[in-house]
């Protein structure tokens, strides 16, 4: 899955392993990006960048017919951007709940914002995930990021 490759690119560049791909109603890739929270700034999440791009470049109908494939469930900031841009469905590999458990396991203390599921922030967004057979891959990438950061 391309979002995993983007997460791997982020990890190789020193950023947290997140990647996202926005596709149209036919499944054609419109735009993709990776996390750049260390190489650009803390708010450079791929989901926000794709939402910004879509808001500028797609009609409302086109935006509503997109699907965003992403390595991890959106954070609240990204969920809000997704909702405000009126994008379509989200398919994520690992959930916020899973990431929180992993962070606890890795000894990472908390987050500066509450970790909420997408639908608590943007209730109108259709969500599918986690993708159980791909979760172990993302676990290993997050573990590698923490080990690299120590």
PDB file of C-alpha atoms in Angstrom:
ATOM      1  CA  UNK A   1       0.000   0.000   0.000  1.00  0.00           C
ATOM      2  CA  UNK A   2       1.424   3.357  -1.058  1.00  0.00           C
ATOM      3  CA  UNK A   3       0.712   5.051   2.281  1.00  0.00           C
ATOM      4  CA  UNK A   4       3.093   2.566   3.954  1.00  0.00           C
ATOM      5  CA  UNK A   5       5.821   3.430   1.436  1.00  0.00           C
ATOM      6  CA  UNK A   6       5.289   7.110   2.246  1.00  0.00           C
ATOM      7  CA  UNK A   7       5.485   6.329   5.978  1.00  0.00           C
ATOM      8  CA  UNK A   8       8.782   4.547   5.315  1.00  0.00           C
ATOM      9  CA  UNK A   9      10.035   7.612   3.406  1.00  0.00           C
ATOM     10  CA  UNK A  10       9.071   9.805   6.356  1.00  0.00           C
ATOM     11  CA  UNK A  11      10.942   7.533   8.764  1.00  0.00           C
ATOM     12  CA  UNK A  12      14.046   7.531   6.535  1.00  0.00           C
ATOM     13  CA  UNK A  13      13.973  11.347   6.511  1.00  0.00           C
ATOM     14  CA  UNK A  14      13.725  11.562  10.311  1.00  0.00           C
ATOM     15  CA  UNK A  15      10.004  12.204  10.540  1.00  0.00           C
ATOM     16  CA  UNK A  16       7.312  10.163  12.269  1.00  0.00           C
ATOM     17  CA  UNK A  17       6.099   7.337   9.994  1.00  0.00           C
ATOM     18  CA  UNK A  18       2.874   8.598   8.490  1.00  0.00           C
ATOM     19  CA  UNK A  19       1.847   8.726   4.848  1.00  0.00           C
ATOM     20  CA  UNK A  20      -1.391   9.496   3.045  1.00  0.00           C
ATOM     21  CA  UNK A  21      -2.780   9.136  -0.464  1.00  0.00           C
ATOM     22  CA  UNK A  22      -5.866  10.904  -1.829  1.00  0.00           C
ATOM     23  CA  UNK A  23      -7.671   9.133  -4.676  1.00  0.00           C
ATOM     24  CA  UNK A  24     -10.646  10.071  -6.820  1.00  0.00           C
ATOM     25  CA  UNK A  25     -13.860   8.107  -7.271  1.00  0.00           C
ATOM     26  CA  UNK A  26     -12.139   5.846  -9.829  1.00  0.00           C
ATOM     27  CA  UNK A  27      -9.177   5.135  -7.536  1.00  0.00           C
ATOM     28  CA  UNK A  28      -6.698   7.320  -9.433  1.00  0.00           C
ATOM     29  CA  UNK A  29      -4.115   9.022  -7.210  1.00  0.00           C
ATOM     30  CA  UNK A  30      -4.736  12.758  -7.008  1.00  0.00           C
ATOM     31  CA  UNK A  31      -2.094  13.697  -4.446  1.00  0.00           C
ATOM     32  CA  UNK A  32       0.100  12.012  -1.849  1.00  0.00           C
ATOM     33  CA  UNK A  33       2.331  13.222   0.954  1.00  0.00           C
ATOM     34  CA  UNK A  34       4.245  12.098   4.000  1.00  0.00           C
ATOM     35  CA  UNK A  35       4.748  13.390   7.502  1.00  0.00           C
ATOM     36  CA  UNK A  36       7.283  16.229   7.845  1.00  0.00           C
ATOM     37  CA  UNK A  37       6.883  17.168  11.518  1.00  0.00           C
ATOM     38  CA  UNK A  38      10.631  17.286  12.138  1.00  0.00           C
ATOM     39  CA  UNK A  39      11.840  18.455   8.730  1.00  0.00           C
ATOM     40  CA  UNK A  40       9.237  21.249   8.238  1.00  0.00           C
ATOM     41  CA  UNK A  41       7.137  21.915  11.379  1.00  0.00           C
ATOM     42  CA  UNK A  42       4.978  20.110  13.944  1.00  0.00           C
ATOM     43  CA  UNK A  43       1.766  20.792  12.007  1.00  0.00           C
ATOM     44  CA  UNK A  44       2.983  19.319   8.702  1.00  0.00           C
ATOM     45  CA  UNK A  45       0.838  16.219   8.683  1.00  0.00           C
ATOM     46  CA  UNK A  46       0.122  14.660   5.276  1.00  0.00           C
ATOM     47  CA  UNK A  47      -3.633  14.555   5.892  1.00  0.00           C
ATOM     48  CA  UNK A  48      -3.777  18.334   6.370  1.00  0.00           C
ATOM     49  CA  UNK A  49      -1.668  18.967   3.295  1.00  0.00           C
ATOM     50  CA  UNK A  50      -3.941  16.762   1.184  1.00  0.00           C
ATOM     51  CA  UNK A  51      -7.048  18.499   2.573  1.00  0.00           C
ATOM     52  CA  UNK A  52      -5.546  21.924   1.772  1.00  0.00           C
ATOM     53  CA  UNK A  53      -4.626  20.810  -1.737  1.00  0.00           C
ATOM     54  CA  UNK A  54      -8.098  19.373  -2.350  1.00  0.00           C
ATOM     55  CA  UNK A  55      -9.836  22.514  -1.080  1.00  0.00           C
ATOM     56  CA  UNK A  56      -7.855  24.594  -3.582  1.00  0.00           C
ATOM     57  CA  UNK A  57      -7.927  22.238  -6.558  1.00  0.00           C
ATOM     58  CA  UNK A  58     -11.112  20.153  -6.519  1.00  0.00           C
ATOM     59  CA  UNK A  59     -14.790  20.976  -6.740  1.00  0.00           C
ATOM     60  CA  UNK A  60     -17.025  20.168  -3.793  1.00  0.00           C
ATOM     61  CA  UNK A  61     -18.439  17.164  -5.652  1.00  0.00           C
ATOM     62  CA  UNK A  62     -14.952  15.880  -6.459  1.00  0.00           C
ATOM     63  CA  UNK A  63     -13.846  16.315  -2.830  1.00  0.00           C
ATOM     64  CA  UNK A  64     -16.863  14.441  -1.502  1.00  0.00           C
ATOM     65  CA  UNK A  65     -16.070  11.529  -3.833  1.00  0.00           C
ATOM     66  CA  UNK A  66     -12.467  11.094  -2.708  1.00  0.00           C
ATOM     67  CA  UNK A  67     -10.994   8.439  -0.470  1.00  0.00           C
ATOM     68  CA  UNK A  68      -7.953   9.107   1.679  1.00  0.00           C
ATOM     69  CA  UNK A  69      -5.794   6.080   2.419  1.00  0.00           C
ATOM     70  CA  UNK A  70      -3.575   6.759   5.380  1.00  0.00           C
ATOM     71  CA  UNK A  71      -1.116   4.846   7.511  1.00  0.00           C
ATOM     72  CA  UNK A  72      -2.753   5.947  10.758  1.00  0.00           C
ATOM     73  CA  UNK A  73      -6.074   7.349  11.892  1.00  0.00           C
ATOM     74  CA  UNK A  74      -6.168  11.141  11.707  1.00  0.00           C
ATOM     75  CA  UNK A  75      -5.277  13.209  14.752  1.00  0.00           C
ATOM     76  CA  UNK A  76      -7.921  15.783  15.794  1.00  0.00           C
ATOM     77  CA  UNK A  77      -6.211  18.546  13.776  1.00  0.00           C
ATOM     78  CA  UNK A  78      -6.265  16.413  10.618  1.00  0.00           C
ATOM     79  CA  UNK A  79      -9.806  15.187  11.271  1.00  0.00           C
ATOM     80  CA  UNK A  80     -10.995  18.785  11.450  1.00  0.00           C
ATOM     81  CA  UNK A  81      -9.200  19.665   8.201  1.00  0.00           C
ATOM     82  CA  UNK A  82     -10.754  16.611   6.524  1.00  0.00           C
ATOM     83  CA  UNK A  83     -14.208  17.657   7.708  1.00  0.00           C
ATOM     84  CA  UNK A  84     -13.838  21.326   6.761  1.00  0.00           C
ATOM     85  CA  UNK A  85     -12.539  20.399   3.292  1.00  0.00           C
ATOM     86  CA  UNK A  86     -15.563  18.078   2.961  1.00  0.00           C
ATOM     87  CA  UNK A  87     -13.455  15.169   1.784  1.00  0.00           C
ATOM     88  CA  UNK A  88     -14.941  11.702   1.408  1.00  0.00           C
ATOM     89  CA  UNK A  89     -14.034   8.438   3.058  1.00  0.00           C
ATOM     90  CA  UNK A  90     -10.943   7.684   5.165  1.00  0.00           C
ATOM     91  CA  UNK A  91      -9.298   4.259   5.202  1.00  0.00           C
ATOM     92  CA  UNK A  92      -6.613   3.992   7.887  1.00  0.00           C
ATOM     93  CA  UNK A  93      -4.243   1.166   8.785  1.00  0.00           C
ATOM     94  CA  UNK A  94      -3.883   1.683  12.536  1.00  0.00           C
ATOM     95  CA  UNK A  95      -6.216   3.452  14.920  1.00  0.00           C
ATOM     96  CA  UNK A  96      -5.523   6.269  17.333  1.00  0.00           C
ATOM     97  CA  UNK A  97      -6.241   3.819  20.146  1.00  0.00           C
ATOM     98  CA  UNK A  98      -3.592   1.417  18.833  1.00  0.00           C
ATOM     99  CA  UNK A  99      -1.023   4.208  18.468  1.00  0.00           C
ATOM    100  CA  UNK A 100      -1.705   5.380  22.022  1.00  0.00           C
ATOM    101  CA  UNK A 101      -1.115   1.827  23.310  1.00  0.00           C
ATOM    102  CA  UNK A 102       2.123   1.607  21.337  1.00  0.00           C
ATOM    103  CA  UNK A 103       3.311   4.940  22.710  1.00  0.00           C
ATOM    104  CA  UNK A 104       2.623   3.720  26.237  1.00  0.00           C
ATOM    105  CA  UNK A 105       4.556   0.530  25.476  1.00  0.00           C
ATOM    106  CA  UNK A 106       7.463   2.573  24.060  1.00  0.00           C
ATOM    107  CA  UNK A 107       7.507   4.882  27.102  1.00  0.00           C
ATOM    108  CA  UNK A 108       6.243   7.967  25.279  1.00  0.00           C
ATOM    109  CA  UNK A 109       4.263  10.145  27.651  1.00  0.00           C
ATOM    110  CA  UNK A 110       1.086  11.642  26.286  1.00  0.00           C
ATOM    111  CA  UNK A 111       0.362  14.108  23.547  1.00  0.00           C
ATOM    112  CA  UNK A 112      -0.121  17.879  23.601  1.00  0.00           C
ATOM    113  CA  UNK A 113      -3.716  17.334  22.403  1.00  0.00           C
ATOM    114  CA  UNK A 114      -6.414  14.802  23.233  1.00  0.00           C
ATOM    115  CA  UNK A 115      -6.365  11.790  20.956  1.00  0.00           C
ATOM    116  CA  UNK A 116      -9.863  11.379  19.553  1.00  0.00           C
ATOM    117  CA  UNK A 117     -11.240   9.101  16.849  1.00  0.00           C
ATOM    118  CA  UNK A 118     -12.005  10.813  13.532  1.00  0.00           C
ATOM    119  CA  UNK A 119     -15.767  10.538  13.957  1.00  0.00           C
ATOM    120  CA  UNK A 120     -15.699  12.333  17.310  1.00  0.00           C
ATOM    121  CA  UNK A 121     -14.162  15.347  15.570  1.00  0.00           C
ATOM    122  CA  UNK A 122     -15.803  15.053  12.137  1.00  0.00           C
ATOM    123  CA  UNK A 123     -18.926  12.907  12.622  1.00  0.00           C
ATOM    124  CA  UNK A 124     -19.980  13.036   8.973  1.00  0.00           C
ATOM    125  CA  UNK A 125     -16.819  11.374   7.659  1.00  0.00           C
ATOM    126  CA  UNK A 126     -17.103   7.737   6.591  1.00  0.00           C
ATOM    127  CA  UNK A 127     -14.289   5.737   8.185  1.00  0.00           C
ATOM    128  CA  UNK A 128     -12.869   2.287   7.558  1.00  0.00           C
ATOM    129  CA  UNK A 129     -10.093   0.774   9.649  1.00  0.00           C
ATOM    130  CA  UNK A 130      -7.994  -0.580  11.131  1.00  0.00           C
ATOM    131  CA  UNK A 131      -6.614  -2.811   8.369  1.00  0.00           C
ATOM    132  CA  UNK A 132      -5.630  -5.688  10.629  1.00  0.00           C
ATOM    133  CA  UNK A 133      -3.179  -7.469   8.341  1.00  0.00           C
ATOM    134  CA  UNK A 134      -1.132  -4.255   7.881  1.00  0.00           C
ATOM    135  CA  UNK A 135      -1.123  -3.083  11.514  1.00  0.00           C
ATOM    136  CA  UNK A 136       2.054  -5.067  12.399  1.00  0.00           C
ATOM    137  CA  UNK A 137       3.988  -3.256   9.663  1.00  0.00           C
ATOM    138  CA  UNK A 138       3.025   0.122  11.109  1.00  0.00           C
ATOM    139  CA  UNK A 139       3.828  -1.065  14.633  1.00  0.00           C
ATOM    140  CA  UNK A 140       7.381  -1.869  13.514  1.00  0.00           C
ATOM    141  CA  UNK A 141       7.771   1.498  11.774  1.00  0.00           C
ATOM    142  CA  UNK A 142       6.641   3.382  14.889  1.00  0.00           C
ATOM    143  CA  UNK A 143       8.935   1.277  17.048  1.00  0.00           C
ATOM    144  CA  UNK A 144      11.856   2.045  14.704  1.00  0.00           C
ATOM    145  CA  UNK A 145      11.038   5.773  14.876  1.00  0.00           C
ATOM    146  CA  UNK A 146      11.141   5.740  18.671  1.00  0.00           C
ATOM    147  CA  UNK A 147      14.391   3.746  18.711  1.00  0.00           C
ATOM    148  CA  UNK A 148      15.909   6.144  16.163  1.00  0.00           C
ATOM    149  CA  UNK A 149      14.816   9.155  18.231  1.00  0.00           C
ATOM    150  CA  UNK A 150      16.371   7.968  21.499  1.00  0.00           C
TER     151      UNK A 150
END
